[in-house]
mmCIF file of C-alpha atoms in Angstrom:
data_model
loop_
_atom_site.group_PDB
_atom_site.id
_atom_site.type_symbol
_atom_site.label_atom_id
_atom_site.label_comp_id
_atom_site.label_asym_id
_atom_site.label_seq_id
_atom_site.Cartn_x
_atom_site.Cartn_y
_atom_site.Cartn_z
ATOM 1 C CA MET A 608 378.259 -66.337 76.621
ATOM 2 C CA ASP A 609 376.223 -63.103 76.634
ATOM 3 C CA GLU A 610 374.638 -64.033 73.328
ATOM 4 C CA HIS A 611 373.944 -67.483 74.573
ATOM 5 C CA LEU A 612 372.131 -66.178 77.682
ATOM 6 C CA LYS A 613 370.215 -63.647 75.634
ATOM 7 C CA ASN A 614 369.029 -66.595 73.410
ATOM 8 C CA LEU A 615 367.865 -68.611 76.442
ATOM 9 C CA PHE A 616 366.068 -65.662 77.961
ATOM 10 C CA SER A 617 364.269 -64.919 74.676
ATOM 11 C CA ARG A 618 363.235 -68.588 74.418
ATOM 12 C CA TYR A 619 361.849 -68.468 77.976
ATOM 13 C CA GLN A 620 359.903 -65.244 77.405
ATOM 14 C CA GLU A 621 358.540 -66.481 74.108
ATOM 15 C CA GLN A 622 357.154 -69.752 75.437
ATOM 16 C CA PHE A 623 356.827 -69.470 79.235
ATOM 17 C CA GLY A 624 355.936 -65.800 79.603
ATOM 18 C CA SER A 625 352.059 -66.110 79.705
ATOM 19 C CA GLY A 626 349.062 -67.687 78.180
ATOM 20 C CA HIS A 627 347.853 -71.281 77.678
ATOM 21 C CA GLY A 628 351.061 -72.960 76.389
ATOM 22 C CA LEU A 629 352.948 -75.810 77.951
ATOM 23 C CA GLY A 630 356.463 -74.618 77.189
ATOM 24 C CA PRO A 631 358.889 -74.933 74.305
ATOM 25 C CA GLY A 632 359.278 -77.827 71.914
ATOM 26 C CA SER A 633 360.420 -81.076 73.519
ATOM 27 C CA GLY A 634 363.130 -82.049 71.196
ATOM 28 C CA THR A 635 361.154 -84.800 69.531
ATOM 29 C CA CYS A 636 362.218 -85.690 65.982
ATOM 30 C CA LEU A 637 359.847 -86.559 63.143
ATOM 31 C CA LEU A 638 362.586 -88.613 61.361
ATOM 32 C CA LYS A 639 362.561 -91.080 64.175
ATOM 33 C CA ILE A 640 358.940 -92.063 63.492
ATOM 34 C CA ASP A 641 358.360 -95.499 62.029
ATOM 35 C CA GLY A 642 356.897 -95.395 58.494
ATOM 36 C CA ILE A 643 357.495 -91.712 57.911
ATOM 37 C CA SER A 644 359.025 -90.282 54.725
ATOM 38 C CA THR A 645 360.487 -86.968 53.775
ATOM 39 C CA SER A 646 357.590 -86.253 51.454
ATOM 40 C CA PHE A 647 355.111 -86.976 54.294
ATOM 41 C CA ILE A 648 356.908 -84.346 56.514
ATOM 42 C CA LYS A 649 356.859 -81.842 53.760
ATOM 43 C CA SER A 650 353.091 -82.370 53.278
ATOM 44 C CA LEU A 651 352.672 -81.914 57.092
ATOM 45 C CA TYR A 652 354.579 -78.709 57.030
ATOM 46 C CA LYS A 653 352.635 -77.463 54.241
ATOM 47 C CA ALA A 654 349.250 -78.130 55.851
ATOM 48 C CA ALA A 655 350.545 -76.332 59.036
ATOM 49 C CA ALA A 656 351.661 -73.334 56.977
ATOM 50 C CA SER A 657 348.260 -73.160 55.317
ATOM 51 C CA LEU A 658 346.465 -72.872 58.698
ATOM 52 C CA TYR A 659 348.950 -70.404 60.083
ATOM 53 C CA ARG A 660 348.372 -68.040 57.154
ATOM 54 C CA SER A 661 344.613 -68.216 57.724
ATOM 55 C CA ASP A 662 345.301 -66.491 61.108
ATOM 56 C CA PRO A 663 342.712 -68.191 63.400
ATOM 57 C CA TRP A 664 344.352 -66.528 66.480
ATOM 58 C CA ARG A 665 342.898 -63.216 65.420
ATOM 59 C CA ARG A 666 339.476 -64.233 66.603
ATOM 60 C CA LEU A 667 339.831 -67.570 68.533
ATOM 61 C CA ARG A 668 340.915 -68.112 72.135
ATOM 62 C CA PRO A 669 341.436 -71.214 74.098
ATOM 63 C CA GLY A 670 337.956 -71.027 75.442
ATOM 64 C CA HIS A 671 336.610 -71.697 71.893
ATOM 65 C CA LEU A 672 336.533 -75.539 71.520
ATOM 66 C CA PHE A 673 336.049 -77.331 68.268
ATOM 67 C CA GLY A 674 334.952 -80.898 67.658
ATOM 68 C CA VAL A 675 336.739 -82.797 64.881
ATOM 69 C CA ARG A 676 336.131 -86.114 63.042
ATOM 70 C CA VAL A 677 338.320 -87.495 60.317
ATOM 71 C CA GLY A 678 336.568 -90.150 58.119
ATOM 72 C CA LYS A 679 334.939 -93.015 60.022
ATOM 73 C CA ASP A 680 335.815 -94.595 63.403
ATOM 74 C CA TRP A 681 336.862 -97.846 61.707
ATOM 75 C CA ASP A 682 339.440 -95.973 59.683
ATOM 76 C CA TRP A 683 341.567 -95.642 62.833
ATOM 77 C CA TYR A 684 343.506 -97.879 65.221
ATOM 78 C CA GLY A 685 341.061 -99.376 67.762
ATOM 79 C CA ARG A 686 338.074 -98.355 65.544
ATOM 80 C CA ARG A 687 337.923 -94.925 67.269
ATOM 81 C CA GLN A 688 339.077 -91.417 66.488
ATOM 82 C CA PRO A 689 342.439 -90.698 68.042
ATOM 83 C CA TYR A 690 341.518 -87.138 68.979
ATOM 84 C CA THR A 691 338.103 -85.355 69.004
ATOM 85 C CA CYS A 692 338.449 -81.851 70.248
ATOM 86 C CA LEU A 693 340.847 -78.860 69.595
ATOM 87 C CA GLN A 694 341.677 -75.324 70.775
ATOM 88 C CA PHE A 695 343.732 -72.526 69.502
ATOM 89 C CA ILE A 696 346.303 -71.057 71.919
ATOM 90 C CA GLY A 697 348.374 -67.872 71.692
ATOM 91 C CA GLY A 698 345.705 -65.410 70.703
ATOM 92 C CA ASP A 699 345.774 -64.068 74.229
ATOM 93 C CA GLY A 700 349.494 -64.331 74.737
ATOM 94 C CA GLY A 701 352.138 -67.029 75.184
ATOM 95 C CA ASP A 702 352.792 -70.039 72.840
ATOM 96 C CA LEU A 703 351.190 -69.792 69.433
ATOM 97 C CA GLY A 704 349.718 -73.102 68.397
ATOM 98 C CA ILE A 705 347.008 -75.796 68.676
ATOM 99 C CA HIS A 706 346.169 -78.227 71.439
ATOM 100 C CA ILE A 707 344.198 -81.359 70.232
ATOM 101 C CA PHE A 708 342.552 -83.393 72.933
ATOM 102 C CA ARG A 709 341.184 -87.004 72.949
ATOM 103 C CA SER A 710 337.856 -85.747 74.409
ATOM 104 C CA LYS A 711 335.989 -82.579 75.137
ATOM 105 C CA ASN A 712 336.080 -83.566 78.734
ATOM 106 C CA ASP A 713 339.877 -83.507 78.737
ATOM 107 C CA ALA A 714 339.855 -80.102 77.012
ATOM 108 C CA ASN A 715 337.477 -78.662 79.640
ATOM 109 C CA LYS A 716 339.679 -80.011 82.482
ATOM 110 C CA MET A 717 342.793 -78.466 81.205
ATOM 111 C CA THR A 718 341.470 -75.106 80.019
ATOM 112 C CA GLY A 719 341.886 -72.492 82.824
ATOM 113 C CA SER A 720 340.917 -68.829 82.485
ATOM 114 C CA ARG A 721 344.584 -67.727 82.159
ATOM 115 C CA GLU A 722 346.603 -70.847 81.586
ATOM 116 C CA THR A 723 346.586 -74.521 80.748
ATOM 117 C CA ILE A 724 345.913 -76.696 83.776
ATOM 118 C CA ARG A 725 348.238 -79.695 84.139
ATOM 119 C CA VAL A 726 345.813 -82.603 84.903
ATOM 120 C CA PRO A 727 347.622 -85.875 85.574
ATOM 121 C CA ASN A 728 347.458 -88.569 82.991
ATOM 122 C CA ILE A 729 345.801 -86.559 80.357
ATOM 123 C CA GLU A 730 347.503 -86.663 76.990
ATOM 124 C CA LEU A 731 347.258 -84.085 74.164
ATOM 125 C CA PHE A 732 348.794 -83.434 70.763
ATOM 126 C CA ARG A 733 350.477 -80.128 70.210
ATOM 127 C CA VAL A 734 351.288 -78.130 67.147
ATOM 128 C CA THR A 735 353.438 -75.178 68.289
ATOM 129 C CA TYR A 736 354.630 -72.495 65.999
ATOM 130 C CA GLU A 737 358.147 -71.569 67.175
ATOM 131 C CA VAL A 738 360.340 -68.745 66.092
ATOM 132 C CA GLU A 739 363.143 -70.216 63.990
ATOM 133 C CA SER A 740 365.948 -68.498 65.829
ATOM 134 C CA LEU A 741 364.852 -70.000 69.146
ATOM 135 C CA MET A 742 364.153 -73.510 67.958
ATOM 136 C CA LEU A 743 366.315 -76.467 69.123
ATOM 137 C CA LEU A 744 369.190 -77.480 66.969
ATOM 138 C CA SER A 745 367.649 -80.796 65.932
ATOM 139 C CA ASN A 746 364.585 -79.107 64.432
ATOM 140 C CA LYS A 747 366.734 -76.468 62.681
ATOM 141 C CA ARG A 748 368.722 -79.286 61.034
ATOM 142 C CA LEU A 749 365.511 -80.976 59.973
ATOM 143 C CA ILE A 750 364.148 -77.761 58.451
ATOM 144 C CA LYS A 751 367.349 -76.950 56.544
ATOM 145 C CA SER A 752 368.043 -80.505 55.355
ATOM 146 C CA LEU A 753 364.584 -80.937 53.879
ATOM 147 C CA GLY A 754 363.857 -77.370 52.850
ATOM 148 C CA LEU A 755 360.614 -77.316 54.806
ATOM 149 C CA GLU A 756 358.008 -74.620 54.209
ATOM 150 C CA LYS A 757 357.772 -71.725 56.642
ATOM 151 C CA SER A 758 354.564 -71.120 58.318
ATOM 152 C CA GLY A 759 355.111 -67.374 58.791
ATOM 153 C CA GLU A 760 357.893 -64.904 58.264
ATOM 154 C CA ASP A 761 360.099 -66.532 61.036
ATOM 155 C CA ARG A 762 358.020 -69.483 62.348
ATOM 156 C CA PHE A 763 357.956 -73.243 61.772
ATOM 157 C CA PRO A 764 355.634 -75.876 63.408
ATOM 158 C CA VAL A 765 356.784 -78.350 66.026
ATOM 159 C CA PHE A 766 354.732 -81.514 66.467
ATOM 160 C CA ASP A 767 354.704 -83.596 69.715
ATOM 161 C CA VAL A 768 352.465 -85.474 72.229
ATOM 162 C CA VAL A 769 352.456 -84.273 75.805
ATOM 163 C CA ARG A 770 351.299 -86.157 78.997
ATOM 164 C CA CYS A 771 350.841 -84.428 82.279
ATOM 165 C CA THR A 772 352.344 -86.426 85.256
ATOM 166 C CA LEU A 773 351.143 -86.906 88.879
ATOM 167 C CA SER A 774 354.001 -84.608 90.079
ATOM 168 C CA GLY A 775 352.910 -81.754 87.880
ATOM 169 C CA GLY A 776 355.574 -82.323 85.186
ATOM 170 C CA LEU A 777 355.375 -83.102 81.572
ATOM 171 C CA GLU A 778 356.424 -86.147 79.584
ATOM 172 C CA PHE A 779 356.794 -85.824 75.683
ATOM 173 C CA ARG A 780 356.863 -88.412 72.855
ATOM 174 C CA ASN A 781 357.008 -88.376 69.104
ATOM 175 C CA PRO A 782 353.527 -88.695 67.524
ATOM 176 C CA SER A 783 352.790 -91.933 65.675
ATOM 177 C CA PHE A 784 352.431 -92.061 61.968
ATOM 178 C CA GLU A 785 348.679 -92.505 62.295
ATOM 179 C CA GLU A 786 348.382 -89.484 64.698
ATOM 180 C CA LEU A 787 350.283 -87.252 62.220
ATOM 181 C CA ARG A 788 348.079 -88.409 59.363
ATOM 182 C CA PHE A 789 344.970 -87.540 61.447
ATOM 183 C CA VAL A 790 346.352 -84.080 62.384
ATOM 184 C CA CYS A 791 347.387 -83.274 58.827
ATOM 185 C CA ALA A 792 343.750 -83.768 57.693
ATOM 186 C CA VAL A 793 342.530 -81.613 60.621
ATOM 187 C CA LEU A 794 344.921 -78.828 59.768
ATOM 188 C CA GLY A 795 343.750 -78.668 56.199
ATOM 189 C CA ALA A 796 340.064 -78.661 57.188
ATOM 190 C CA ILE A 797 340.185 -76.278 60.046
ATOM 191 C CA ALA A 798 342.019 -73.679 57.891
ATOM 192 C CA LEU A 799 339.035 -73.710 55.437
ATOM 193 C CA VAL A 800 336.213 -73.638 57.970
ATOM 194 C CA HIS A 801 337.178 -71.330 60.836
ATOM 195 C CA PRO A 802 336.688 -68.138 58.772
ATOM 196 C CA LEU A 803 333.043 -69.215 58.293
ATOM 197 C CA LEU A 804 332.219 -68.709 62.030
ATOM 198 C CA GLU A 805 329.679 -66.042 62.618
ATOM 199 C CA GLN A 806 329.898 -64.004 65.808
ATOM 200 C CA ASP A 807 326.717 -64.125 67.849
ATOM 201 C CA ILE A 808 326.348 -60.508 69.027
ATOM 202 C CA GLY A 809 324.674 -60.292 72.396
ATOM 203 C CA ALA A 810 325.251 -63.896 73.401
ATOM 204 C CA GLY A 811 327.223 -64.864 76.469
ATOM 205 C CA PRO A 812 327.856 -62.970 79.745
ATOM 206 C CA LYS A 813 327.494 -59.164 79.457
ATOM 207 C CA TYR A 814 331.099 -58.398 80.393
ATOM 208 C CA SER A 815 332.836 -61.485 78.925
ATOM 209 C CA ARG A 816 335.967 -60.760 76.994
ATOM 210 C CA LEU A 817 335.489 -63.881 75.046
ATOM 211 C CA ALA A 818 333.690 -63.602 71.604
ATOM 212 C CA TRP A 819 330.694 -65.930 71.190
ATOM 213 C CA PHE A 820 329.915 -67.632 67.797
ATOM 214 C CA LYS A 821 326.753 -69.189 66.441
ATOM 215 C CA PRO A 822 326.620 -72.995 66.597
ATOM 216 C CA PHE A 823 328.478 -74.300 63.580
ATOM 217 C CA ILE A 824 329.001 -77.725 61.917
ATOM 218 C CA GLU A 825 330.671 -78.117 58.529
ATOM 219 C CA THR A 826 332.141 -81.158 56.499
ATOM 220 C CA VAL A 827 334.950 -80.620 54.012
ATOM 221 C CA ASP A 828 336.700 -83.041 51.676
ATOM 222 C CA VAL A 829 340.456 -83.094 52.326
ATOM 223 C CA HIS A 830 342.708 -84.539 49.609
ATOM 224 C CA TRP A 831 345.346 -86.884 51.134
ATOM 225 C CA PRO A 832 348.847 -86.363 49.859
ATOM 226 C CA VAL A 833 349.944 -89.443 47.897
ATOM 227 C CA GLU A 834 352.131 -90.574 50.765
ATOM 228 C CA MET A 835 349.271 -90.431 53.308
ATOM 229 C CA SER A 836 346.434 -92.059 51.339
ATOM 230 C CA LYS A 837 345.492 -95.658 52.038
ATOM 231 C CA GLY A 838 343.342 -96.574 49.051
ATOM 232 C CA ASN A 839 341.326 -93.318 49.170
ATOM 233 C CA ASP A 840 342.502 -89.931 47.876
ATOM 234 C CA ILE A 841 339.904 -87.923 49.733
ATOM 235 C CA VAL A 842 338.694 -87.993 53.334
ATOM 236 C CA ALA A 843 335.690 -86.203 54.953
ATOM 237 C CA VAL A 844 336.562 -84.061 57.892
ATOM 238 C CA THR A 845 333.861 -82.581 60.115
ATOM 239 C CA VAL A 846 334.421 -79.608 62.358
ATOM 240 C CA SER A 847 331.915 -78.362 64.877
ATOM 241 C CA HIS A 848 331.625 -75.498 67.302
ATOM 242 C CA PRO A 849 330.833 -76.240 70.128
ATOM 243 C CA PRO A 850 332.005 -79.857 70.067
ATOM 244 C CA ASN A 851 329.747 -82.915 70.056
ATOM 245 C CA GLN A 852 327.053 -81.614 67.660
ATOM 246 C CA GLY A 853 325.179 -84.189 65.685
ATOM 247 C CA TYR A 854 326.988 -86.519 63.261
ATOM 248 C CA ASP A 855 325.566 -89.548 61.701
ATOM 249 C CA GLU A 856 328.186 -92.254 61.434
ATOM 250 C CA LYS A 857 326.024 -94.047 58.748
ATOM 251 C CA SER A 858 325.753 -90.958 56.524
ATOM 252 C CA SER A 859 327.856 -90.578 53.357
ATOM 253 C CA SER A 860 331.137 -88.816 53.333
ATOM 254 C CA ALA A 861 329.401 -85.526 52.234
ATOM 255 C CA SER A 862 327.233 -84.062 54.954
ATOM 256 C CA SER A 863 324.063 -81.940 54.593
ATOM 257 C CA THR A 864 326.224 -78.827 55.135
ATOM 258 C CA PRO A 865 328.106 -77.289 52.249
ATOM 259 C CA THR A 866 331.227 -79.196 51.239
ATOM 260 C CA LYS A 867 334.596 -77.557 50.207
ATOM 261 C CA ASN A 868 337.856 -79.019 48.991
ATOM 262 C CA SER A 869 341.358 -78.826 50.496
ATOM 263 C CA GLU A 870 344.573 -80.095 49.022
ATOM 264 C CA ALA A 871 346.567 -79.428 52.208
ATOM 265 C CA CYS A 872 347.080 -81.460 53.922
ATOM 266 C CA GLU A 873 352.512 -96.592 73.186
ATOM 267 C CA GLU A 874 355.948 -95.191 72.665
ATOM 268 C CA SER A 875 358.494 -94.193 75.330
ATOM 269 C CA PHE A 876 358.176 -90.653 76.799
ATOM 270 C CA LEU A 877 360.793 -88.065 77.427
ATOM 271 C CA ALA A 878 360.215 -86.464 80.995
ATOM 272 C CA PHE A 879 360.865 -82.773 81.614
#
């Protein structure tokens, strides 16, 4: 019993202690997603591991927002990008991971100075890197049965979609196949481009604790894993900081910025 309580307390401290996280993994299971395969899951974990090892949290904080575009709008359901803005959380404490929002407006509303603000009816995609010993049993079984790649010495990613409720609670669901496909491309691209950010010395408020970076926009070609491609092996992913910088929908897959290559790469809710 003592060991059980110790584990629960450690999990609470790890993911509720401080920072911009929204708590521990929700118990969603990738194997329950329609159309997913074990090779798809392995590719997703590989892309997440590549990003983790690039250590974006060393410099980036939740206040640093990035715009993301994967391919063209018509490549996705409803002819629109499923998500357009992301932030890294955990560099200043709490959960270690990424929040991916449907819009910059959603990101701004939910990003407080010390924590994530729960704004009713806003939905976001989470990639949370959890300590293996503190993960839910279902995720431990998935990792062991498929031999999934570690992101760090003792961490694995957990993927879910979160919605904030009117009462201040959270509802969780499994991502769709298309959402995971989108996020896999984003993980591969952002791992390549975030090291290229140049700090803008002297910019921003004098006593700000947040580092400021020069405006940035970069397009990289991400190689889809075989199980994710839909007729095309490569997709162009554009990353910008701050978000909403110029992007010409009619332009070719290669932008005017340098291009690099990467080889990584309504459902019911669970209320908590």
